[in-house]
C-alpha cells in the first residue's frame, strides 16, 4: 500500500486519537460522514466543507472524441462528473508546506 494514500481506517484512527471515541464509534462516525457526503452528491447537491473545499456534480454534454490509436471519431455520451474545488485556506496550507520543504532542501544543499 502506498504511503501517500489516506484510508478510511487511518481517518477512523485519527478520530479515535483526537476525539477519544472508541475505535468502533470512530469508524462508524467516519463512515456516516462519508455516506452523507455521497448521498448529497448523488442527489445533485453541492457539498461545501469550510476551510477545505467544495464537491459538486456537473453535467457534461455529448461530444465527439477520437480513438488515439486509429484516429476514428467516437461519440462520448453525456455523463455526470464529480468536481472538487479546494478552498483558499487549503491551497495556502499546501503551498506553505511545499514552500517550507523547498526552503529546507535548498539549505541542505548549500
PDB file of C-alpha atoms in Angstrom, residues 4 9 13 16 21 25 34 36-37 44-45 47 52 57 59 68 70 78 81 86 95 101 103:
ATOM      1  CA  UNK A   4       0.830   8.684   0.199  1.00  0.00           C
ATOM      2  CA  UNK A   9      -9.024   3.114   8.570  1.00  0.00           C
ATOM      3  CA  UNK A  13      -7.781   6.010  13.795  1.00  0.00           C
ATOM      4  CA  UNK A  16     -10.090   7.776  17.727  1.00  0.00           C
ATOM      5  CA  UNK A  21     -14.391   7.830  20.875  1.00  0.00           C
ATOM      6  CA  UNK A  25     -17.597   4.571  17.188  1.00  0.00           C
ATOM      7  CA  UNK A  34     -18.731   9.784   4.006  1.00  0.00           C
ATOM      8  CA  UNK A  36     -23.855  11.655   3.957  1.00  0.00           C
ATOM      9  CA  UNK A  37     -21.459  13.346   1.516  1.00  0.00           C
ATOM     10  CA  UNK A  44     -27.121  16.543  -7.165  1.00  0.00           C
ATOM     11  CA  UNK A  45     -26.423  18.809  -4.184  1.00  0.00           C
ATOM     12  CA  UNK A  47     -21.183  19.787  -0.567  1.00  0.00           C
ATOM     13  CA  UNK A  52     -11.391  22.550   2.931  1.00  0.00           C
ATOM     14  CA  UNK A  57     -21.673  17.103  -9.592  1.00  0.00           C
ATOM     15  CA  UNK A  59     -23.395  17.510 -16.184  1.00  0.00           C
ATOM     16  CA  UNK A  68      -5.871   7.869 -30.330  1.00  0.00           C
ATOM     17  CA  UNK A  70      -6.890   4.758 -35.103  1.00  0.00           C
ATOM     18  CA  UNK A  78     -23.419  12.729 -21.787  1.00  0.00           C
ATOM     19  CA  UNK A  81     -18.767  14.104 -13.277  1.00  0.00           C
ATOM     20  CA  UNK A  86     -10.145  23.396  -2.966  1.00  0.00           C
ATOM     21  CA  UNK A  95       1.689  25.861  -0.534  1.00  0.00           C
ATOM     22  CA  UNK A 101      10.079  21.765   2.282  1.00  0.00           C
ATOM     23  CA  UNK A 103      13.456  26.003   1.776  1.00  0.00           C
TER      24      UNK A 103
END
